mmCIF file with all atom_site columns, C-alpha atoms in Angstrom:
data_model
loop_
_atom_site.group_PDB
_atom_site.id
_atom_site.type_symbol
_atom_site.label_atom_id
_atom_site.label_alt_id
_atom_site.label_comp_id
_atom_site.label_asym_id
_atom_site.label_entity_id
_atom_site.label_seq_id
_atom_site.pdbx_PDB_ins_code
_atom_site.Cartn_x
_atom_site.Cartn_y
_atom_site.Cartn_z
_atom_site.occupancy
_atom_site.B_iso_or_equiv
_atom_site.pdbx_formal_charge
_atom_site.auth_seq_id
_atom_site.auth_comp_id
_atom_site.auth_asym_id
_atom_site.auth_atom_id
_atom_site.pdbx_PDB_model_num
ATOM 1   C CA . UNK A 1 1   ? -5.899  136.244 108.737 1.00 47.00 ? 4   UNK A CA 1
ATOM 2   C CA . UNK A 1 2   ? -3.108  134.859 110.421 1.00 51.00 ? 5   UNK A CA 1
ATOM 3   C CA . UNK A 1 3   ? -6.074  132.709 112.872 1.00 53.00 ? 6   UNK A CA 1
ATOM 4   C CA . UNK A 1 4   ? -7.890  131.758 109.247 1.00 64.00 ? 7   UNK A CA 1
ATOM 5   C CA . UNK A 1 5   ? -4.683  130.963 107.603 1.00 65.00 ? 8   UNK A CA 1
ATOM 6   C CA . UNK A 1 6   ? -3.124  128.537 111.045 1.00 70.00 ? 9   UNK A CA 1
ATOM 7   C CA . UNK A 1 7   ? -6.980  126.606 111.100 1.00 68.00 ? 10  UNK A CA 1
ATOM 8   C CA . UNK A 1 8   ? -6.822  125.678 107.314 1.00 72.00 ? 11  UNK A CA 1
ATOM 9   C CA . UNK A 1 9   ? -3.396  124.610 107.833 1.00 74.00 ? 12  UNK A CA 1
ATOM 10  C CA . UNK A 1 10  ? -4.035  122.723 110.939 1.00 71.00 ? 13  UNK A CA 1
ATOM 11  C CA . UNK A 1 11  ? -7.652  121.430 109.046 1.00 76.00 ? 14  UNK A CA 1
ATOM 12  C CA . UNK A 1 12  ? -5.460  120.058 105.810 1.00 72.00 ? 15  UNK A CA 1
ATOM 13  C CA . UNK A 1 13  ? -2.533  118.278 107.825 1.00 77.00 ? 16  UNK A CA 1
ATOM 14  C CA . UNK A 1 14  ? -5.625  116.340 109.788 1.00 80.00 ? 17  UNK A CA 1
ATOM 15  C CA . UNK A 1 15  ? -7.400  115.546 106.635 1.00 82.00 ? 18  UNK A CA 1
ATOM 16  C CA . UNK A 1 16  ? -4.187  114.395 105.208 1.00 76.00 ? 19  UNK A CA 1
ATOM 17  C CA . UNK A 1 17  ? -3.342  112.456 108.258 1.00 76.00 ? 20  UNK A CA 1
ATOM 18  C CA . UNK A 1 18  ? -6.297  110.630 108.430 1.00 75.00 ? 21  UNK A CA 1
ATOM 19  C CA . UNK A 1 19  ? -6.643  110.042 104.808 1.00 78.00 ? 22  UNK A CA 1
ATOM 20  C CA . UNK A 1 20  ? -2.706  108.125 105.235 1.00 71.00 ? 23  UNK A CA 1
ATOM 21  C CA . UNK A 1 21  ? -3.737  106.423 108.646 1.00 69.00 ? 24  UNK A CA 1
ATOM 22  C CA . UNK A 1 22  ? -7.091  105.066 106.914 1.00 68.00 ? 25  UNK A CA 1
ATOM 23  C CA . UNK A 1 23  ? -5.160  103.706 103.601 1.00 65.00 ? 26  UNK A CA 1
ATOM 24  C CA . UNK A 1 24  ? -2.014  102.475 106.155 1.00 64.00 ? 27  UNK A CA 1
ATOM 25  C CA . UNK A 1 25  ? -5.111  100.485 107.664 1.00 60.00 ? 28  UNK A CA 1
ATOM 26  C CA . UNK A 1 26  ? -6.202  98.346  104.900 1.00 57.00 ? 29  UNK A CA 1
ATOM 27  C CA . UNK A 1 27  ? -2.515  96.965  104.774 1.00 55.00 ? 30  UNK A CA 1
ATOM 28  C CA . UNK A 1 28  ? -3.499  95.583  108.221 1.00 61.00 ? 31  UNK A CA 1
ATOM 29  C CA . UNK A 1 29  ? -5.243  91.746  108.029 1.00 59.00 ? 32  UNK A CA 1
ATOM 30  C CA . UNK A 1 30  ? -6.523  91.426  111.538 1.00 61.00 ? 33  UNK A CA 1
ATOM 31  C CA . UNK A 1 31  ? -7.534  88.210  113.530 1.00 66.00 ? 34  UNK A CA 1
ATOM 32  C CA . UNK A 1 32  ? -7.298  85.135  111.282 1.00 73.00 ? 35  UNK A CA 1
ATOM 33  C CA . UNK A 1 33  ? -10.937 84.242  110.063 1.00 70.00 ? 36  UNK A CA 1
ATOM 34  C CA . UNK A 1 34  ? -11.845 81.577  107.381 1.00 78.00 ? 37  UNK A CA 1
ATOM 35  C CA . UNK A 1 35  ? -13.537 83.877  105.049 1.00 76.00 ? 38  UNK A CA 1
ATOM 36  C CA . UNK A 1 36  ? -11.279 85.466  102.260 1.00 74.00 ? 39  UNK A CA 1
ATOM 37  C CA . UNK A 1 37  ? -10.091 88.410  103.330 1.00 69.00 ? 40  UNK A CA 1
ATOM 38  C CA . UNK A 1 38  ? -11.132 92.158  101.562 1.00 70.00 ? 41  UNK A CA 1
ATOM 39  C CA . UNK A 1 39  ? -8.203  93.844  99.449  1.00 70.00 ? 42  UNK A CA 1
ATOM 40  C CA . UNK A 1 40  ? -8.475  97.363  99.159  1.00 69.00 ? 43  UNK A CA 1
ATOM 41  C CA . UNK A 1 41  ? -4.793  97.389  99.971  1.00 68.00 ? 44  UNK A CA 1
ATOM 42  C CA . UNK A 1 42  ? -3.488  94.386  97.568  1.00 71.00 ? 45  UNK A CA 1
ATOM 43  C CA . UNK A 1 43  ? -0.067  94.424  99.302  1.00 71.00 ? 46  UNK A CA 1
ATOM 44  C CA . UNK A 1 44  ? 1.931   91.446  97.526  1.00 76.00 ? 47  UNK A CA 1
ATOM 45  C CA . UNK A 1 45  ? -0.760  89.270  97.977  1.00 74.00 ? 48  UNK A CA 1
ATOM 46  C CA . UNK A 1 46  ? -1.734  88.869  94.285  1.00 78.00 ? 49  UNK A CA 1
ATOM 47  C CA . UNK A 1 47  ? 1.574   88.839  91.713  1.00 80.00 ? 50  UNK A CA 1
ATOM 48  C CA . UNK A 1 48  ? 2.391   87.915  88.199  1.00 82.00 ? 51  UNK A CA 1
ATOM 49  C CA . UNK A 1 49  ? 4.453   84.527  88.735  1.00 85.00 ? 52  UNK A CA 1
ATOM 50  C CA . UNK A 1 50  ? 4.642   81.049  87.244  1.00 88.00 ? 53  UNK A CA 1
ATOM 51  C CA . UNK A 1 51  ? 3.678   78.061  89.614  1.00 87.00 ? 54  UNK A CA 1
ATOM 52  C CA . UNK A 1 52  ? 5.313   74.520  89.853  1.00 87.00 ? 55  UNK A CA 1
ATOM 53  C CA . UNK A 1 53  ? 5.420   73.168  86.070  1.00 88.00 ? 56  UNK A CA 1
ATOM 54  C CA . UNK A 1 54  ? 3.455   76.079  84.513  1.00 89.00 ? 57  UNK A CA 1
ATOM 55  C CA . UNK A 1 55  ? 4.475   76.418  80.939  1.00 91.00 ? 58  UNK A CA 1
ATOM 56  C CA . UNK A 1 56  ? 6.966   79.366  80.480  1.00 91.00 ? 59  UNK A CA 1
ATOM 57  C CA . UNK A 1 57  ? 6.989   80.584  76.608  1.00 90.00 ? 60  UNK A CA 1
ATOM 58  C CA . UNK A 1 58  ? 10.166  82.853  77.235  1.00 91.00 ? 61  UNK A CA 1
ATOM 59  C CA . UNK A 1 59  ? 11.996  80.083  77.393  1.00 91.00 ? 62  UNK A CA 1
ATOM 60  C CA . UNK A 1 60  ? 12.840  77.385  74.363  1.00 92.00 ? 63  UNK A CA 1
ATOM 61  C CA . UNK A 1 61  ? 12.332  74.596  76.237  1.00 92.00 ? 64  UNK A CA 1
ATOM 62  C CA . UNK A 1 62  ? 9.292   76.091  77.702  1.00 92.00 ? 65  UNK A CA 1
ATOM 63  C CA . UNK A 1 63  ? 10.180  75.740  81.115  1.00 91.00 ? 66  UNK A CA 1
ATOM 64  C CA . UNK A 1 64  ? 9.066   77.604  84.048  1.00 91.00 ? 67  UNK A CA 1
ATOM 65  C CA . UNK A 1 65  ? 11.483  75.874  86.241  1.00 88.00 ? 68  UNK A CA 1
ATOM 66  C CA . UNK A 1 66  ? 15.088  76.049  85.539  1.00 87.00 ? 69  UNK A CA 1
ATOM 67  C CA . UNK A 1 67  ? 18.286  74.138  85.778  1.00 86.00 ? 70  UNK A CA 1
ATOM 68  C CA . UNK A 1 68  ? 21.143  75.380  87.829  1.00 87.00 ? 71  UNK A CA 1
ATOM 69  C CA . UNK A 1 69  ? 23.703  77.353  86.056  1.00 90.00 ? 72  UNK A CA 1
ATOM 70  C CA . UNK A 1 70  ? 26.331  74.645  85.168  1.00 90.00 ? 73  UNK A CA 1
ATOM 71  C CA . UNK A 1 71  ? 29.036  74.626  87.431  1.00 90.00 ? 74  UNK A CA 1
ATOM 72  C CA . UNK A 1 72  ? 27.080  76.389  90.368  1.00 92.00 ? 75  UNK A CA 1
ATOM 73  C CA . UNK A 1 73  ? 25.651  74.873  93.677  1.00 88.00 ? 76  UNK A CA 1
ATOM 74  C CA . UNK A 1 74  ? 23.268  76.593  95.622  1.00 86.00 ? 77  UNK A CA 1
ATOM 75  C CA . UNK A 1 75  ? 23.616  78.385  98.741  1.00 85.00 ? 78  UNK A CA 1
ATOM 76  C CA . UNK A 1 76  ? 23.955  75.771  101.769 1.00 81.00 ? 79  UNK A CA 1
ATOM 77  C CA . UNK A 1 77  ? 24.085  72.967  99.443  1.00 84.00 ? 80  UNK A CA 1
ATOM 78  C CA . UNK A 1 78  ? 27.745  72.813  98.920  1.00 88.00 ? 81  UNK A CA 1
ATOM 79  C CA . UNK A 1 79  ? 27.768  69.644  101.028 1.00 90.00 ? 82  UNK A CA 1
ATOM 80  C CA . UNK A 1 80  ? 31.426  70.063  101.434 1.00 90.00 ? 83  UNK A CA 1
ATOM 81  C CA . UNK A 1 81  ? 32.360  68.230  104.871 1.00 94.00 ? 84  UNK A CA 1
ATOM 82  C CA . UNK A 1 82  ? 31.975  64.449  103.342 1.00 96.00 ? 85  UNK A CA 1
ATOM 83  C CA . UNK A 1 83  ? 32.231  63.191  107.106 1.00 98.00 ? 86  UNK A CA 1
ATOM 84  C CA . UNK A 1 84  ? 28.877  64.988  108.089 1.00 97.00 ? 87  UNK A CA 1
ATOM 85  C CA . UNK A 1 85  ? 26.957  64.634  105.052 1.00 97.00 ? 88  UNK A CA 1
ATOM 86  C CA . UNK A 1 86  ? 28.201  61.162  104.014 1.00 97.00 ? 89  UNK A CA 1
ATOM 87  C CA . UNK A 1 87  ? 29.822  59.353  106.693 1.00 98.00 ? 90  UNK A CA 1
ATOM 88  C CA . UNK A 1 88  ? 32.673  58.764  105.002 1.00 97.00 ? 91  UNK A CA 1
ATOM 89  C CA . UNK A 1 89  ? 36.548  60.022  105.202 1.00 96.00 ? 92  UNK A CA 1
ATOM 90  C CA . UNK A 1 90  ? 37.745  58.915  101.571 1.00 94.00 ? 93  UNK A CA 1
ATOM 91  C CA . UNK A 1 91  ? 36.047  55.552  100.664 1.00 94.00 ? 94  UNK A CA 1
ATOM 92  C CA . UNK A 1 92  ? 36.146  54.511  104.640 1.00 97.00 ? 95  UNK A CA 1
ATOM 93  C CA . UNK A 1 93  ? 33.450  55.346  106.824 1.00 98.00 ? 96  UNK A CA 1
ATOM 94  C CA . UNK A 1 94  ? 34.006  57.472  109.504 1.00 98.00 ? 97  UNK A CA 1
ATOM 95  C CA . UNK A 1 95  ? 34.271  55.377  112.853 1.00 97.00 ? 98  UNK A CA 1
ATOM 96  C CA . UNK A 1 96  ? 33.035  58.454  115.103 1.00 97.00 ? 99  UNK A CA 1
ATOM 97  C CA . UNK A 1 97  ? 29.403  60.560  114.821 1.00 98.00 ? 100 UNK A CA 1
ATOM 98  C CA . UNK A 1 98  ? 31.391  63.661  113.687 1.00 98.00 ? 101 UNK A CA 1
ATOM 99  C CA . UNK A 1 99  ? 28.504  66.167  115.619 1.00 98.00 ? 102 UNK A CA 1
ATOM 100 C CA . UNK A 1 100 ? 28.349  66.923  119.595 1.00 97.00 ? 103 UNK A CA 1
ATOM 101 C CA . UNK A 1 101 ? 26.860  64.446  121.682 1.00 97.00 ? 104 UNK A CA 1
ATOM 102 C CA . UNK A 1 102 ? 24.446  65.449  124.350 1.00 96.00 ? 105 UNK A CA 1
ATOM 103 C CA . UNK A 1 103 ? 21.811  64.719  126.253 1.00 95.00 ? 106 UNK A CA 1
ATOM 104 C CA . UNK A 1 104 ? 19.619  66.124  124.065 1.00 97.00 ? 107 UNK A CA 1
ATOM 105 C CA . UNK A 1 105 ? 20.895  64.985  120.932 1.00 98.00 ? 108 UNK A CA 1
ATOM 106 C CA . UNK A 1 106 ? 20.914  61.693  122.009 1.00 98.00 ? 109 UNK A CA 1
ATOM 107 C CA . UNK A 1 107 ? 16.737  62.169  123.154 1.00 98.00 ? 110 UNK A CA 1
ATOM 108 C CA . UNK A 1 108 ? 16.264  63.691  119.975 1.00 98.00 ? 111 UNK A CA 1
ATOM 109 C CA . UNK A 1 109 ? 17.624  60.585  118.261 1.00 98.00 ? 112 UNK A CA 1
ATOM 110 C CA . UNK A 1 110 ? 15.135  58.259  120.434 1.00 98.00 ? 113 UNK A CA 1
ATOM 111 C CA . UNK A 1 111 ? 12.389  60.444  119.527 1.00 98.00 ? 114 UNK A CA 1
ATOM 112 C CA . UNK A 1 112 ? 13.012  59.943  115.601 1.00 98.00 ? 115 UNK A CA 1
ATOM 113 C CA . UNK A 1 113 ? 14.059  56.476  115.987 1.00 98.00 ? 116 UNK A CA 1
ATOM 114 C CA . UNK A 1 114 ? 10.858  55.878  117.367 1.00 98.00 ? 117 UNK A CA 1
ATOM 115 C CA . UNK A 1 115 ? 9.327   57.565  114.440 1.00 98.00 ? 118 UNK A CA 1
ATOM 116 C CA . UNK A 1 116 ? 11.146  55.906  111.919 1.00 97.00 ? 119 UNK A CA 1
ATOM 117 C CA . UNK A 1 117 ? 13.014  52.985  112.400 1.00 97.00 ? 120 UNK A CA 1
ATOM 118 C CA . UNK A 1 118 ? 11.017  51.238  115.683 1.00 97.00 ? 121 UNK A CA 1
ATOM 119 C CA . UNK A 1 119 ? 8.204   49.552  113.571 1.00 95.00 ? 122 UNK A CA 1
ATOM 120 C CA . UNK A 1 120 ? 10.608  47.441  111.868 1.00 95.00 ? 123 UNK A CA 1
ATOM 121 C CA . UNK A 1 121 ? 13.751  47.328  114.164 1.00 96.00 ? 124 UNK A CA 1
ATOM 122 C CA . UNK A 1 122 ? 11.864  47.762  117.534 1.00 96.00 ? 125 UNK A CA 1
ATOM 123 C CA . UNK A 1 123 ? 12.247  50.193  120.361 1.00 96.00 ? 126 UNK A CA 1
ATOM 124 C CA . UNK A 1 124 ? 15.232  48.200  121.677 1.00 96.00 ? 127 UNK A CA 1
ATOM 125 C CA . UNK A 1 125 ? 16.681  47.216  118.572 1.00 96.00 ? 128 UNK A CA 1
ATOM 126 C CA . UNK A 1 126 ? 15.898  43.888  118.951 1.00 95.00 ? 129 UNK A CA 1
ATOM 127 C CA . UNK A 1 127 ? 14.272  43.690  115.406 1.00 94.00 ? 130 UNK A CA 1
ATOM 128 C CA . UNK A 1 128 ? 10.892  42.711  117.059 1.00 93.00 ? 131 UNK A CA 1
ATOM 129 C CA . UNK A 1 129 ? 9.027   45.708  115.958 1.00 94.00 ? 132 UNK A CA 1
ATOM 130 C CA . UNK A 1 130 ? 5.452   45.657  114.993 1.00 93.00 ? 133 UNK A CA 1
ATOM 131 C CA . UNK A 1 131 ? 5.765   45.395  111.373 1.00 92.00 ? 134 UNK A CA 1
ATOM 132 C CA . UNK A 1 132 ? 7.850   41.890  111.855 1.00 89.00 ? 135 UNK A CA 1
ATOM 133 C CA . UNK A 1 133 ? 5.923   41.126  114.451 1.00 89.00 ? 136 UNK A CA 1
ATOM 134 C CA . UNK A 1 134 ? 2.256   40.886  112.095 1.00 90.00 ? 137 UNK A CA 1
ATOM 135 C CA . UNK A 1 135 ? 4.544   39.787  108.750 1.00 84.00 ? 138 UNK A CA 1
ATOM 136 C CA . UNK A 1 136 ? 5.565   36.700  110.725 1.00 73.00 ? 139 UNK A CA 1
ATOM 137 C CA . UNK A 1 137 ? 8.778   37.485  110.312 1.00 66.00 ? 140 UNK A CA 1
ATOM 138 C CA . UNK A 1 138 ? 9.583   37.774  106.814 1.00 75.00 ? 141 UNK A CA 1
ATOM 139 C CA . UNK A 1 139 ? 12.129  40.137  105.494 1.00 80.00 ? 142 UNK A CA 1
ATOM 140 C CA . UNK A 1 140 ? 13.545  40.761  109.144 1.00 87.00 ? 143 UNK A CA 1
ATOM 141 C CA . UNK A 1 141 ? 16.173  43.178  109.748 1.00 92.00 ? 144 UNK A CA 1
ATOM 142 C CA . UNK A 1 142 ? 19.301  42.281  111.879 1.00 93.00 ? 145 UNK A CA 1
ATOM 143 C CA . UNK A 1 143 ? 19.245  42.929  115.904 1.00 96.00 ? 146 UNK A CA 1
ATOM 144 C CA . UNK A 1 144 ? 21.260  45.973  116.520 1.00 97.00 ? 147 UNK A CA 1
ATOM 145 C CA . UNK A 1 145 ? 23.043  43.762  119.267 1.00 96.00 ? 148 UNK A CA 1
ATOM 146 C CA . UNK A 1 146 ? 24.501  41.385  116.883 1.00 96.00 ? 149 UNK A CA 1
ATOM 147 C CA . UNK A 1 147 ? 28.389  41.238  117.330 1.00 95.00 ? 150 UNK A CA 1
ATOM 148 C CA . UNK A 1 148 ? 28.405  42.384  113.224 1.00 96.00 ? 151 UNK A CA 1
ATOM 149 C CA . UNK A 1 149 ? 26.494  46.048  114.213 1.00 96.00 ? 152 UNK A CA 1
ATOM 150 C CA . UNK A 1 150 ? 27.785  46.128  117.435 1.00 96.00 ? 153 UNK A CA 1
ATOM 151 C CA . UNK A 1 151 ? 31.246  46.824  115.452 1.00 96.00 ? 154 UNK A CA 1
ATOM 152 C CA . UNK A 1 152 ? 29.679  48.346  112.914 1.00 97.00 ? 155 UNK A CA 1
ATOM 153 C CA . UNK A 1 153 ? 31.252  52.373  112.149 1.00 98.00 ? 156 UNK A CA 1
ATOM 154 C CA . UNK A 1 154 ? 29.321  55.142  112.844 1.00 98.00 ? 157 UNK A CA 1
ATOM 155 C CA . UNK A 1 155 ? 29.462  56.371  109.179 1.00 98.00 ? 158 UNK A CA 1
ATOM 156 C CA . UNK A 1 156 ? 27.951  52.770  108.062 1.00 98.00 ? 159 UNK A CA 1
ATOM 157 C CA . UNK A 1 157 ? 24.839  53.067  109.704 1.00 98.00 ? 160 UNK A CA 1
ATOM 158 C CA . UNK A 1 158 ? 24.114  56.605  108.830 1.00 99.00 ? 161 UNK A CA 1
ATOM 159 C CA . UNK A 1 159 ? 24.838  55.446  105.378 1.00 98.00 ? 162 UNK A CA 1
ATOM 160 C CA . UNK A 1 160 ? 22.221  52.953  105.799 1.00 98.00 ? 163 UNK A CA 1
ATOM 161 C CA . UNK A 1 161 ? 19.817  55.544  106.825 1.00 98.00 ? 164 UNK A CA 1
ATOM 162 C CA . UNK A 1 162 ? 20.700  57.621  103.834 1.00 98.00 ? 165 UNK A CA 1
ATOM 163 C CA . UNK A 1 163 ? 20.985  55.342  101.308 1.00 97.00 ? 166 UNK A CA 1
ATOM 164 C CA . UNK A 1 164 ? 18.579  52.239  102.362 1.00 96.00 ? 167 UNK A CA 1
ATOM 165 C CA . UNK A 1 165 ? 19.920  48.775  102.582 1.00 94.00 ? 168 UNK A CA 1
ATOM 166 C CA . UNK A 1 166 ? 19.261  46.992  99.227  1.00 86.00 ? 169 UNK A CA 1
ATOM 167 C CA . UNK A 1 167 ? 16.725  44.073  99.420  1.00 78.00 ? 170 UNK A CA 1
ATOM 168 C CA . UNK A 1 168 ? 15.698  45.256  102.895 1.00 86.00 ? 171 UNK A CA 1
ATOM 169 C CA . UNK A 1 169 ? 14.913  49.059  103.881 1.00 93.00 ? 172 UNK A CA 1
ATOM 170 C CA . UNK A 1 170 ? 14.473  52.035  102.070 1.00 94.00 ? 173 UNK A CA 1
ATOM 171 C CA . UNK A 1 171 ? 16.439  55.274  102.014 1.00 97.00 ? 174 UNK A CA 1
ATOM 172 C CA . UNK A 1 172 ? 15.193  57.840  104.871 1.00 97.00 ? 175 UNK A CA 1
ATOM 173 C CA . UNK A 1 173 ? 16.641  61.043  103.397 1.00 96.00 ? 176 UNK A CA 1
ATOM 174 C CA . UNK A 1 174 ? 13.899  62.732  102.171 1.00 96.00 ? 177 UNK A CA 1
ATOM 175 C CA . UNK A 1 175 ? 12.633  62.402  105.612 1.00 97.00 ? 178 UNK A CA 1
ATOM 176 C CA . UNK A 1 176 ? 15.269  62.265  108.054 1.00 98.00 ? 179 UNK A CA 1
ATOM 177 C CA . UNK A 1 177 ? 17.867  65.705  107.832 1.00 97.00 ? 180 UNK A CA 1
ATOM 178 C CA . UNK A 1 178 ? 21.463  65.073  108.338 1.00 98.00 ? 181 UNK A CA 1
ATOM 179 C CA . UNK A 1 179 ? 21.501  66.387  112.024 1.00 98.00 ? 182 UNK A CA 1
ATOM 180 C CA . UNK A 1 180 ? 18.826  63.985  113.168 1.00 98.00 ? 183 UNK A CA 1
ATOM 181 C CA . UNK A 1 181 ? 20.301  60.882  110.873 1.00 99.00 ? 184 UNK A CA 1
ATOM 182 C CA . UNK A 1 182 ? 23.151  61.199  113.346 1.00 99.00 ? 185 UNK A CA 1
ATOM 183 C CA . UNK A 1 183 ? 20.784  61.439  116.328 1.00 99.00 ? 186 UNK A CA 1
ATOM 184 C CA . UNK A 1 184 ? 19.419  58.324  115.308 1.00 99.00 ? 187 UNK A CA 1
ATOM 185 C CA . UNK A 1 185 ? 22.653  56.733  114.890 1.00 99.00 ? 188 UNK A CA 1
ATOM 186 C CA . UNK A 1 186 ? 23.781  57.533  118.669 1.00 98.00 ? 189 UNK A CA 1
ATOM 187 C CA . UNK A 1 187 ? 20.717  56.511  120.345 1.00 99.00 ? 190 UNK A CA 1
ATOM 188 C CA . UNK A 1 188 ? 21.204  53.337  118.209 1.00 98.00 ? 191 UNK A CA 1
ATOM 189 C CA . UNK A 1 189 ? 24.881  52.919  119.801 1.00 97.00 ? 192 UNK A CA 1
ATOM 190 C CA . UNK A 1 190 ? 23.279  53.818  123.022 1.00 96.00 ? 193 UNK A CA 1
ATOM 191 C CA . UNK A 1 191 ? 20.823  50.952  122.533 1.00 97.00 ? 194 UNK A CA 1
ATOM 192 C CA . UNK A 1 192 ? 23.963  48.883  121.906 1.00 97.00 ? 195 UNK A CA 1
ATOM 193 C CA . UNK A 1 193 ? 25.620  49.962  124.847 1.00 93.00 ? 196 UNK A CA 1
ATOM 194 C CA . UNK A 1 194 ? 22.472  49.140  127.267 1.00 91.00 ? 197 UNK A CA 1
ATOM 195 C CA . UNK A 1 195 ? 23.064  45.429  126.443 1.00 89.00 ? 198 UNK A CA 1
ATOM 196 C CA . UNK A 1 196 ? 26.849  45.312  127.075 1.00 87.00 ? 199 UNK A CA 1
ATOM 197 C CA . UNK A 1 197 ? 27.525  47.965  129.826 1.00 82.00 ? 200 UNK A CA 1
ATOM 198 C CA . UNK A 1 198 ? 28.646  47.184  133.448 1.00 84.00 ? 201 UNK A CA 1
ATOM 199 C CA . UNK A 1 199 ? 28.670  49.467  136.690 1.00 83.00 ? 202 UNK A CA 1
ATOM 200 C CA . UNK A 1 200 ? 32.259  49.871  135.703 1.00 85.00 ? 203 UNK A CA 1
ATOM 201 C CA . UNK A 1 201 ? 31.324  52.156  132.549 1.00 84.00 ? 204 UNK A CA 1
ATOM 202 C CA . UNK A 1 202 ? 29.479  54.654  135.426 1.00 84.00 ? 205 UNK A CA 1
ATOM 203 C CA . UNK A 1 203 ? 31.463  57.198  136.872 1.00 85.00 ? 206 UNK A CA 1
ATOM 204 C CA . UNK A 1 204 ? 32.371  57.179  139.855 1.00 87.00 ? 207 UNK A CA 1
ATOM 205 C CA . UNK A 1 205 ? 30.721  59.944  141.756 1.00 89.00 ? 208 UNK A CA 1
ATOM 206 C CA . UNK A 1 206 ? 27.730  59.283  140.112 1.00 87.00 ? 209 UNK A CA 1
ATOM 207 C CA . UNK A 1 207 ? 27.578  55.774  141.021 1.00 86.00 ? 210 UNK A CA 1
ATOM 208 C CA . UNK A 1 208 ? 28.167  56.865  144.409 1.00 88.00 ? 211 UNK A CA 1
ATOM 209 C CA . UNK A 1 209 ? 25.402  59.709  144.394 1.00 89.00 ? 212 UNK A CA 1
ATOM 210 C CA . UNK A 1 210 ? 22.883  56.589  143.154 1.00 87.00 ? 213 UNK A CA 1
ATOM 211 C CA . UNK A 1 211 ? 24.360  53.953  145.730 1.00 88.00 ? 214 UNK A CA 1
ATOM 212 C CA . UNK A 1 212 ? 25.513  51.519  143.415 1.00 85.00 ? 215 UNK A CA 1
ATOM 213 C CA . UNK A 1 213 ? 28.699  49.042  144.417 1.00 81.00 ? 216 UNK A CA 1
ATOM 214 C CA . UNK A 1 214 ? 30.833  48.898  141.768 1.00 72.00 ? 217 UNK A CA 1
#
């Protein structure tokens, strides 16, 4: 008994076993195919929601999409330090970029410069980029190495990228993120600073690892 009693036990806990390892199975997608996958397991795949502009009767207004509650900001949106998201300290703008320069932050600013601003202001910020160059030069932005942007704060030109210049260039904000508008604007001072930089701005040991006389 005790033999007949241990092999239905042992039979039911394998049944059981497999039955929860087959149905933990169709949870599982596989390789990524083009064909719409089968859903024996529906997971969250398939839920009762409203999309994008979808009429919502629970509502008055019959609005799917709702308003803030008044008075409340939404997580990571406080936008608190005015410096970083604004460029400005009070109604001044900030003189400094007001992030960590590096290397890389620097490169990361040529790369989106490139992107976004060389067609118009060139890749040396001469204002000779391609779009000037085939409008035959209407509607030409200034030359970064004008004495006017030389001087110009660091807070201006960021506010330039995110708020356009009126009559001339569009605002960038929807596409450029507040970390890389301040790239851009120190590979733009960099630019500046290839034009009007001597041997005396290098360091010294590095000038002597290259072999330059200063």
């Amino acid at each position: 008994m005790k033999l007949n009693d241990s092999a239905k036990i042992a039979s039911v806990l394998w049944t059981v076993g497999a039955l929860v390892g087959t149905i933990s199975l169709t949870g599982c997608q596989g390789q990524p195919f083009e064909d719409p996958p089968i859903h024996p397991n529906l997971n969250m795949d398939f839920q009762t929601k409203y999309r994008p502009q979808k009429k919502n009767e629970f509502f008055e207004d019959g609005r799917s999409m709702r308003e803030p509650v008044a008075g409340t900001v939404a997580q990571g949106q406080l936008k608190e330090d005015k410096a970083l998201y604004f460029g400005k300290n009070g109604d001044a703008f900030v003189s400094k970029i007001p992030m960590r320069i590096t290397q890389a932050f620097v490169e990361r600013g040529q790369e989106r410069f490139n992107i976004y601003c060389a067609v118009c202001h060139g890749k040396t910020g001469a204002a000779n980029g391609i779009v000037i160059q085939r409008n035959a030069g209407m509607l030409k932005p200034p030359s970064f190495h004008e004495d006017r942007l030389v001087s110009m704060p660091a807070g201006q030109i960021y506010d330039a990228i995110l708020h356009g210049v009126r009559g001339n260039m569009p605002s960038y904000s929807y596409a450029i993120p507040v970390a890389d508008r301040w790239a851009i604007v120190a590979y733009v001072q960099a630019l500046q600073l290839s034009r009007r930089g001597s041997l005396n701005d290098v360091p010294a040991d590095i000038a002597a690892a290259k072999g330059w006389k200063r």
